[in-house]
Amino acid sequence: MNAPTGNPARTRDEDAIGIPPECPTLVPAQRYYSPEFAALEIERMWPKVWQLACMVDHVAEPGDYFEYRCGPYGVLIVRGDDGELRAFQNACRHRGNSLCVGSGSGLRELKCGYHGWTWDLAGTLKRVPNRKGFGSLRMSDFPLVAARVDTWEGLVFVNLDLDAMPLAEYLEAVPDDIAWCHLSDFRCYATLTIDVDANWKTIADGYSETYHIQTLHPELLRCVDDIHAPQQIWGHTGKSDQPYGVQSPRFDGALTDEEVWDAYVYTQGALMGAAEGTPFPADERRPGETVADVIAARTRAFAASRGVDLDWADTDRVTRLHQYNVFPNMTLLANADHLTVMCSRPGPDPDHGELVMFLMMRMAPGAPRSKPAEMHSTAGEAEPGLVLTQDIRLLAGLQRGLHQPGFTHLVLSGEERRVINTHRNLERYLNLSGESPATERMSPDEKAPT
C-alpha cells in the first residue's frame, strides 16, 4: 500500500505496535519437540544464560540454602556465615552426588550424604573420611565448583558460566524502565510449580504476545486494550504494556461502563479487593472520571487497607500492565500494585516442562520478611486465576499439534515479535548451521520451505 502523502518514509500502514513485516516469520516446529534441538539447548544455551532461581527471602539468613534445577543442571545457592550469597554446582567433588535437595535453613556445612566429604559454606573442602586412601590429596584442589549468582530487586539469578556478562548488563534496559514501580517493596508469599505437558518454549510463548486475547480470553477482552499494546525489543529482553479498565477497540465502543467494570471484576477483581459480582460503584465516580479511574481509586483503597500507600501512582500506573520478557524463560508482569514473575523450565523430555510462578504482594514499609510457601500442581489441577488457567489448559493440545506431520513451521506475525526474539537469541547461542529441520534458521521468506 502506498504511503500517505507527507510521510514518504512509510511504505505500509502502521499498526499499533509498528510497521507490519513484509511477510510472516517461519520457525521450524521441530524446535519444540526434537530431542536433538533440546540437546543443543542443554549443551550450548542453558549453561550460558542468566536464570531466575529464587527470591532473596529464600536465602535471607546465614545457613539458608536453595537448590535450583534446570534440565540436568543443579545449582546450590547458599547464604554463608559471613552473609555472602554464593552459588555452586550441586555436585560432590568425589563422585558427583547432589549435596542438598530442595531448600531449607540452618546449614553449618555442606556434607555429602554418600561418603561424607564436607565443605564449609564458602565452598572450601574441610574433611575427607579415610583421606590416606587417596594418596597425596590436597584439600585446596577440590573446592566446590562455583557458579555465578547475583540479585536484582529481591530476585536471585544464577549462571553456570563464570565468564558470563554481568547480570545488570544482561537485563539491559529493564531495570531502568521499571524503576518507577519499586519492585523491592514486593514480597514473594508463595511459589507455584506446575507440571505441564508442553515444551518450555511452548509455555513461554504464551506470555510473549497478546494476539491470542481476542480468542482465548473473551472475558478479558472486554476490559483491556489488546490492540494499542506497544512493544519494545532490546536484545535479551523485551516488553509490552497494555491498558486495563478499558474495552478493546474491537468492540467499537459498544460496551457500557458497567460491562467493562464487570469484566474487570470477573477476571481480576482480587487486585482491588473486589469480590465477584461487585456492582459498578457509579456513586463513587466523580465528573469526568473513567472506569479505569474508578478501578485505580478502588485499588489504592485496597492497598491502603494493607498499610500500602499508592497515592504516588496515577491511573495509568495502576491500570497499565507492563510485561517484560527476559531470555530465555522469564516473564515479569507488573503495575503499581501487582507483580507476578513466571519462568518456564525444561522437563524430562522435550514434550514436558514446568511453569514456576512467583506470587508477590506489595507490603507496607517495615513488614516482616518470611520464606515463601512452596506449592506444586499439575496443569489439570492448577487454577491461578481465570486468565492464567485458560493459558495453562491450552498448552498440552498446542504441544500435540506441533507434532503433526503436516505442520512444519510456526507462522509468526509482527505482533509476535517477542516470540521471534526468543528464537533469534536461541539461534545465536546454539550457533545453528542448518543440518536438519530442527536446526535450520528462521525463514523470512513469504512461502514455507518444502
XYZ file of N, CA and C in Angstrom, residues 153-322:
510
model
N 16.511 -6.445 42.702
C 15.219 -6.139 43.313
C 14.600 -7.346 44.035
N 15.429 -8.079 44.779
C 14.918 -9.209 45.546
C 14.839 -10.511 44.788
N 15.198 -10.511 43.494
C 15.202 -11.720 42.673
C 16.635 -12.240 42.585
N 16.815 -13.555 42.737
C 18.141 -14.170 42.714
C 18.329 -14.915 41.386
N 19.381 -14.549 40.668
C 19.697 -15.155 39.379
C 21.004 -15.937 39.481
N 21.102 -17.008 38.676
C 22.329 -17.788 38.609
C 22.738 -17.990 37.155
N 24.037 -18.252 36.979
C 24.580 -18.540 35.661
C 25.752 -19.489 35.848
N 25.752 -20.605 35.134
C 26.835 -21.581 35.256
C 28.127 -21.108 34.610
N 28.036 -20.091 33.772
C 29.197 -19.587 33.046
C 29.874 -18.494 33.873
N 31.057 -18.783 34.406
C 31.767 -17.811 35.225
C 32.231 -16.610 34.422
N 32.299 -16.739 33.102
C 32.724 -15.639 32.246
C 31.551 -14.880 31.627
N 30.340 -15.175 32.082
C 29.159 -14.517 31.513
C 29.178 -13.018 31.817
N 28.490 -12.259 30.975
C 28.356 -10.830 31.223
C 27.647 -10.594 32.550
N 27.882 -9.476 33.203
C 27.196 -9.182 34.470
C 25.682 -9.176 34.280
N 24.960 -9.530 35.350
C 23.506 -9.562 35.284
C 22.939 -8.213 34.867
N 23.476 -7.129 35.414
C 22.957 -5.801 35.093
C 23.051 -5.519 33.595
N 24.108 -5.986 32.974
C 24.255 -5.809 31.522
C 23.285 -6.715 30.771
N 23.091 -7.921 31.268
C 22.192 -8.883 30.616
C 20.748 -8.384 30.633
N 20.351 -7.717 31.713
C 18.979 -7.226 31.843
C 18.710 -5.984 30.996
N 19.760 -5.398 30.450
C 19.640 -4.281 29.507
C 18.812 -3.140 30.098
N 17.766 -2.701 29.405
C 17.014 -1.513 29.819
C 15.943 -1.806 30.866
N 15.722 -3.080 31.189
C 14.601 -3.437 32.054
C 14.660 -2.748 33.425
N 15.776 -2.791 34.161
C 15.771 -2.159 35.493
C 15.399 -0.684 35.470
N 15.944 0.070 34.522
C 15.602 1.490 34.446
C 14.155 1.691 34.028
N 13.664 0.845 33.134
C 12.319 1.006 32.602
C 11.248 0.763 33.656
N 11.537 -0.119 34.614
C 10.540 -0.488 35.631
C 10.885 0.107 36.996
N 11.891 0.987 37.061
C 12.336 1.521 38.353
C 11.218 2.248 39.093
N 10.312 2.875 38.355
C 9.214 3.631 38.974
C 8.328 2.757 39.871
N 8.331 1.434 39.607
C 7.412 0.523 40.301
C 7.926 0.093 41.676
N 9.211 0.352 41.979
C 9.779 -0.014 43.280
C 9.547 -1.497 43.583
N 10.089 -2.354 42.742
C 9.852 -3.787 42.871
C 10.319 -4.347 44.216
N 11.317 -3.712 44.816
C 11.838 -4.245 46.079
C 10.827 -4.140 47.216
N 9.746 -3.372 47.024
C 8.709 -3.286 48.051
C 7.776 -4.501 48.038
N 7.867 -5.316 46.999
C 7.045 -6.521 46.920
C 7.716 -7.661 47.675
N 6.910 -8.559 48.194
C 7.402 -9.776 48.840
C 6.755 -10.977 48.164
N 7.542 -12.008 47.955
C 7.012 -13.250 47.398
C 6.423 -14.062 48.549
N 5.112 -14.292 48.501
C 4.484 -15.061 49.569
C 4.357 -16.544 49.214
N 4.511 -16.904 47.921
C 4.415 -18.312 47.533
C 4.998 -18.509 46.144
N 5.501 -19.709 45.914
C 5.855 -20.139 44.566
C 4.961 -21.317 44.198
N 4.497 -21.326 42.969
C 3.645 -22.413 42.466
C 4.324 -23.031 41.255
N 4.690 -24.294 41.359
C 5.310 -25.030 40.261
C 4.259 -25.937 39.639
N 4.054 -25.788 38.338
C 3.009 -26.513 37.628
C 3.653 -27.402 36.564
N 3.401 -28.694 36.634
C 3.890 -29.632 35.619
C 3.003 -29.544 34.380
N 3.624 -29.336 33.238
C 2.881 -29.090 32.005
C 3.347 -30.066 30.931
N 2.397 -30.610 30.175
C 2.733 -31.497 29.056
C 3.033 -30.655 27.822
N 4.106 -29.878 27.919
C 4.483 -28.999 26.811
C 5.934 -28.574 26.978
N 6.560 -28.246 25.867
C 7.929 -27.768 25.849
C 8.030 -26.433 26.582
N 9.182 -26.151 27.140
C 9.356 -24.898 27.884
C 9.107 -23.683 26.996
N 9.419 -23.781 25.703
C 9.179 -22.650 24.793
C 7.695 -22.484 24.508
N 6.961 -23.597 24.417
C 5.512 -23.524 24.237
C 4.884 -22.756 25.393
N 5.371 -23.023 26.603
C 4.871 -22.321 27.781
C 5.233 -20.839 27.707
N 6.489 -20.540 27.432
C 6.966 -19.154 27.431
C 6.298 -18.320 26.347
N 6.018 -18.920 25.195
C 5.420 -18.167 24.089
C 4.075 -17.577 24.467
N 3.325 -18.281 25.315
C 2.005 -17.805 25.703
C 2.036 -16.500 26.464
N 3.197 -16.174 27.057
C 3.335 -14.930 27.806
C 4.216 -13.941 27.051
N 4.211 -14.082 25.728
C 5.059 -13.235 24.895
C 4.286 -12.577 23.762
N 2.963 -12.623 23.812
C 2.143 -11.959 22.792
C 0.727 -11.775 23.316
N 0.029 -10.787 22.752
C -1.363 -10.530 23.128
C -2.322 -10.865 21.996
N -1.803 -11.409 20.910
C -2.615 -11.753 19.748
C -3.741 -12.722 20.114
N -3.511 -13.579 21.124
C -4.484 -14.620 21.469
C -5.613 -14.125 22.355
N -5.519 -12.907 22.872
C -6.534 -12.445 23.833
C -7.924 -12.451 23.219
N -8.054 -12.015 21.964
C -9.373 -11.885 21.358
C -10.096 -13.228 21.238
N -9.344 -14.333 21.223
C -9.959 -15.652 21.078
C -9.979 -16.439 22.376
N -8.819 -16.548 23.025
C -8.709 -17.399 24.208
C -9.298 -16.744 25.452
N -9.260 -15.420 25.521
C -9.697 -14.717 26.725
C -10.831 -13.736 26.408
N -11.996 -14.209 26.003
C -13.081 -13.284 25.655
C -13.536 -12.433 26.842
N -13.429 -12.980 28.053
C -13.823 -12.199 29.222
C -12.859 -11.027 29.438
N -11.573 -11.295 29.238
C -10.556 -10.263 29.427
C -10.636 -9.193 28.343
N -11.017 -9.606 27.147
C -11.086 -8.682 26.012
C -11.992 -7.499 26.314
N -12.953 -7.705 27.187
C -13.935 -6.664 27.492
C -13.378 -5.573 28.404
N -12.131 -5.781 28.922
C -11.580 -4.770 29.841
C -10.099 -4.511 29.612
N -9.607 -4.772 28.396
C -8.203 -4.480 28.079
C -8.089 -4.045 26.632
N -7.222 -3.095 26.393
C -6.916 -2.667 25.024
C -5.799 -3.563 24.504
N -6.172 -4.591 23.762
C -5.192 -5.552 23.254
C -4.571 -5.091 21.941
N -5.041 -4.003 21.388
C -4.521 -3.515 20.112
C -3.440 -2.461 20.321
N -3.725 -1.465 21.143
C -2.731 -0.430 21.422
C -1.849 -0.887 22.579
N -1.027 -1.895 22.278
C -0.136 -2.512 23.262
C 1.287 -2.424 22.725
N 1.924 -1.283 22.883
C 3.252 -1.075 22.282
C 4.277 -2.075 22.796
N 5.208 -2.429 21.925
C 6.253 -3.388 22.265
C 7.628 -2.785 21.999
N 8.616 -3.317 22.717
C 9.996 -2.863 22.584
C 10.895 -4.084 22.715
N 11.874 -4.200 21.822
C 12.870 -5.265 21.895
C 14.229 -4.624 22.123
N 14.950 -5.100 23.148
C 16.279 -4.567 23.430
C 17.388 -5.547 23.056
N 17.176 -6.819 23.147
C 18.217 -7.814 22.878
C 17.857 -9.106 23.579
N 18.434 -9.328 24.765
C 17.993 -10.450 25.598
C 16.592 -10.209 26.154
N 16.153 -8.976 26.111
C 14.924 -8.598 26.793
C 13.971 -7.865 25.853
N 12.715 -7.806 26.270
C 11.707 -7.065 25.532
C 10.548 -6.758 26.446
N 9.615 -5.937 25.983
C 8.466 -5.601 26.817
C 7.270 -5.258 25.952
N 6.103 -5.322 26.589
C 4.887 -4.737 26.034
C 4.097 -4.188 27.205
N 3.174 -3.304 26.938
C 2.283 -2.860 28.006
C 0.889 -2.660 27.446
N -0.095 -2.985 28.276
C -1.496 -2.955 27.858
C -2.324 -2.174 28.868
N -3.151 -1.233 28.389
C -4.058 -0.515 29.292
C -5.231 -1.422 29.704
N -5.508 -1.484 30.982
C -6.654 -2.233 31.512
C -7.716 -1.249 32.011
N -8.914 -1.779 32.196
C -10.015 -0.927 32.616
C -10.658 -0.189 31.464
N -10.321 -0.608 30.254
C -10.926 -0.051 29.037
C -11.328 -1.223 28.147
N -12.324 -1.045 27.329
C -12.726 -2.115 26.424
C -11.799 -2.159 25.215
N -11.657 -3.345 24.663
C -10.859 -3.490 23.453
C -11.475 -2.663 22.326
N -10.649 -2.001 21.507
C -11.171 -1.281 20.345
C -11.947 -2.179 19.396
N -11.793 -3.485 19.540
C -12.526 -4.406 18.666
C -14.042 -4.294 18.880
N -14.462 -3.742 20.024
C -15.893 -3.580 20.295
C -16.463 -2.280 19.720
N -15.575 -1.422 19.193
C -16.019 -0.142 18.633
C -16.866 0.660 19.619
N -16.510 0.565 20.903
C -17.194 1.360 21.914
C -18.583 0.879 22.282
N -18.929 -0.349 21.908
C -20.298 -0.843 22.124
C -20.584 -1.207 23.574
N -19.545 -1.460 24.381
C -19.779 -1.883 25.764
C -20.051 -0.690 26.659
N -20.903 -0.903 27.640
C -21.163 0.137 28.643
C -20.060 0.125 29.691
N -19.990 1.193 30.459
C -19.024 1.246 31.558
C -19.260 0.109 32.542
N -20.512 -0.201 32.787
C -20.829 -1.287 33.708
C -20.298 -2.622 33.194
N -20.379 -2.843 31.886
C -19.890 -4.097 31.313
C -18.370 -4.188 31.404
N -17.689 -3.078 31.195
C -16.230 -3.068 31.339
C -15.851 -3.355 32.787
N -16.536 -2.701 33.712
C -16.294 -2.938 35.147
C -16.531 -4.405 35.506
N -17.646 -4.945 35.072
C -17.974 -6.335 35.401
C -16.899 -7.287 34.883
N -16.383 -7.023 33.687
C -15.343 -7.884 33.118
C -14.062 -7.798 33.936
N -13.719 -6.604 34.384
C -12.511 -6.442 35.194
C -12.661 -7.158 36.533
N -13.817 -6.990 37.158
C -14.058 -7.667 38.435
C -13.989 -9.176 38.258
N -14.552 -9.681 37.175
C -14.603 -11.128 36.953
C -13.219 -11.709 36.688
N -12.406 -10.985 35.948
C -11.105 -11.537 35.567
C -9.999 -11.229 36.565
N -10.084 -10.106 37.267
C -9.006 -9.744 38.181
C -9.453 -8.819 39.309
N -10.663 -9.023 39.758
C -11.173 -8.199 40.845
C -10.353 -8.290 42.117
N -9.654 -9.417 42.308
C -8.853 -9.575 43.528
C -7.786 -8.498 43.646
N -7.347 -7.931 42.519
C -6.312 -6.903 42.555
C -6.799 -5.628 43.229
N -8.116 -5.441 43.302
C -8.626 -4.262 44.001
C -9.536 -4.673 45.162
N -9.429 -5.937 45.554
C -10.193 -6.415 46.699
C -11.679 -6.511 46.454
N -12.077 -6.681 45.200
C -13.500 -6.737 44.846
C -13.916 -8.176 44.608
N -14.928 -8.635 45.320
C -15.448 -9.985 45.135
C -16.236 -10.061 43.843
N -16.329 -11.290 43.300
C -17.096 -11.488 42.072
C -18.534 -10.989 42.259
N -19.012 -10.256 41.258
C -20.359 -9.723 41.326
C -20.465 -8.338 41.938
N -19.345 -7.769 42.369
C -19.370 -6.414 42.928
C -19.897 -5.435 41.874
N -20.987 -4.721 42.169
C -21.566 -3.835 41.153
C -20.713 -2.589 40.916
N -20.904 -1.982 39.759
C -20.184 -0.763 39.415
C -20.581 0.358 40.379
N -19.600 0.956 41.074
C -19.920 1.995 42.069
C -20.097 3.361 41.413
N -21.192 3.534 40.720
C -21.422 4.775 39.981
C -21.400 5.989 40.905
N -21.813 5.804 42.161
C -21.864 6.931 43.087
C -20.475 7.402 43.501
N -19.441 6.569 43.263
C -18.079 6.945 43.625
C -17.381 7.708 42.503
N -17.960 7.686 41.329
C -17.284 8.293 40.184
C -17.513 9.799 40.170
N -16.427 10.527 40.098
C -16.503 11.978 40.020
C -16.689 12.402 38.568
N -17.181 13.605 38.349
C -17.375 14.086 36.973
C -16.086 13.993 36.159
N -16.199 13.420 34.968
C -15.053 13.299 34.074
C -14.207 12.063 34.286
N -14.483 11.289 35.327
C -13.676 10.093 35.582
C -14.117 8.931 34.696
N -13.164 8.098 34.351
C -13.411 6.914 33.538
C -13.542 5.682 34.430
N -13.909 4.564 33.816
C -13.939 3.299 34.560
C -12.555 2.987 35.122
N -11.521 3.247 34.329
C -10.154 2.995 34.796
C -9.828 3.849 36.017
N -10.313 5.076 36.061
C -10.091 5.933 37.234
C -10.733 5.330 38.477
N -11.948 4.788 38.318
C -12.633 4.172 39.454
C -11.882 2.929 39.916
N -11.413 2.120 38.964
C -10.625 0.937 39.314
C -9.360 1.340 40.064
N -8.695 2.387 39.600
C -7.470 2.844 40.252
C -7.752 3.310 41.671
N -8.857 4.028 41.855
C -9.206 4.505 43.199
C -9.495 3.338 44.133
N -10.228 2.350 43.647
C -10.511 1.160 44.458
C -9.210 0.419 44.795
N -8.292 0.349 43.843
C -7.024 -0.349 44.056
C -6.192 0.375 45.110
N -6.164 1.708 45.058
C -5.430 2.470 46.072
C -6.036 2.238 47.461
N -7.366 2.212 47.520
C -8.027 1.990 48.813
C -7.725 0.597 49.349
N -7.697 -0.391 48.462
C -7.379 -1.758 48.885
C -5.945 -1.838 49.386
N -5.038 -1.145 48.711
C -3.651 -1.117 49.174
C -3.548 -0.433 50.529
N -4.287 0.658 50.707
C -4.232 1.382 51.978
C -4.712 0.512 53.130
N -5.652 -0.390 52.862
C -6.137 -1.285 53.920
C -5.049 -2.247 54.376
N -4.008 -2.423 53.558
C -2.854 -3.264 53.922
C -1.688 -2.423 54.417
N -1.907 -1.113 54.569
C -0.842 -0.227 55.019
C 0.078 0.221 53.909
N -0.353 0.066 52.658
C 0.471 0.427 51.500
C -0.047 1.729 50.892
N 0.832 2.702 50.718
C 0.470 4.000 50.156
C 0.717 3.989 48.651
N -0.353 4.132 47.873
C -0.236 4.204 46.417
C -0.642 5.570 45.873
N -0.615 6.581 46.732
C -1.011 7.903 46.273
C -0.068 8.443 45.201
N 1.123 7.906 45.106
C 2.093 8.342 44.094
C 1.741 7.839 42.699
N 0.836 6.859 42.609
C 0.557 6.191 41.330
C -0.727 6.740 40.720
N -0.612 7.304 39.514
C -1.805 7.779 38.829
C -2.544 6.600 38.207
N -3.655 6.891 37.547
C -4.481 5.817 36.976
C -3.696 4.948 36.013
N -2.864 5.543 35.192
C -2.111 4.757 34.222
C -1.145 3.805 34.913
N -0.478 4.259 35.979
C 0.453 3.395 36.701
C -0.275 2.226 37.363
N -1.515 2.461 37.787
C -2.267 1.417 38.481
C -2.877 0.422 37.510
N -3.312 0.883 36.351
C -4.100 0.018 35.464
C -3.346 -0.472 34.236
N -2.207 0.084 33.919
C -1.454 -0.381 32.751
C -0.529 -1.513 33.169
N -0.664 -2.676 32.535
C 0.164 -3.838 32.853
C 1.416 -3.829 31.989
N 2.564 -3.836 32.642
C 3.856 -3.867 31.958
C 4.373 -5.305 31.993
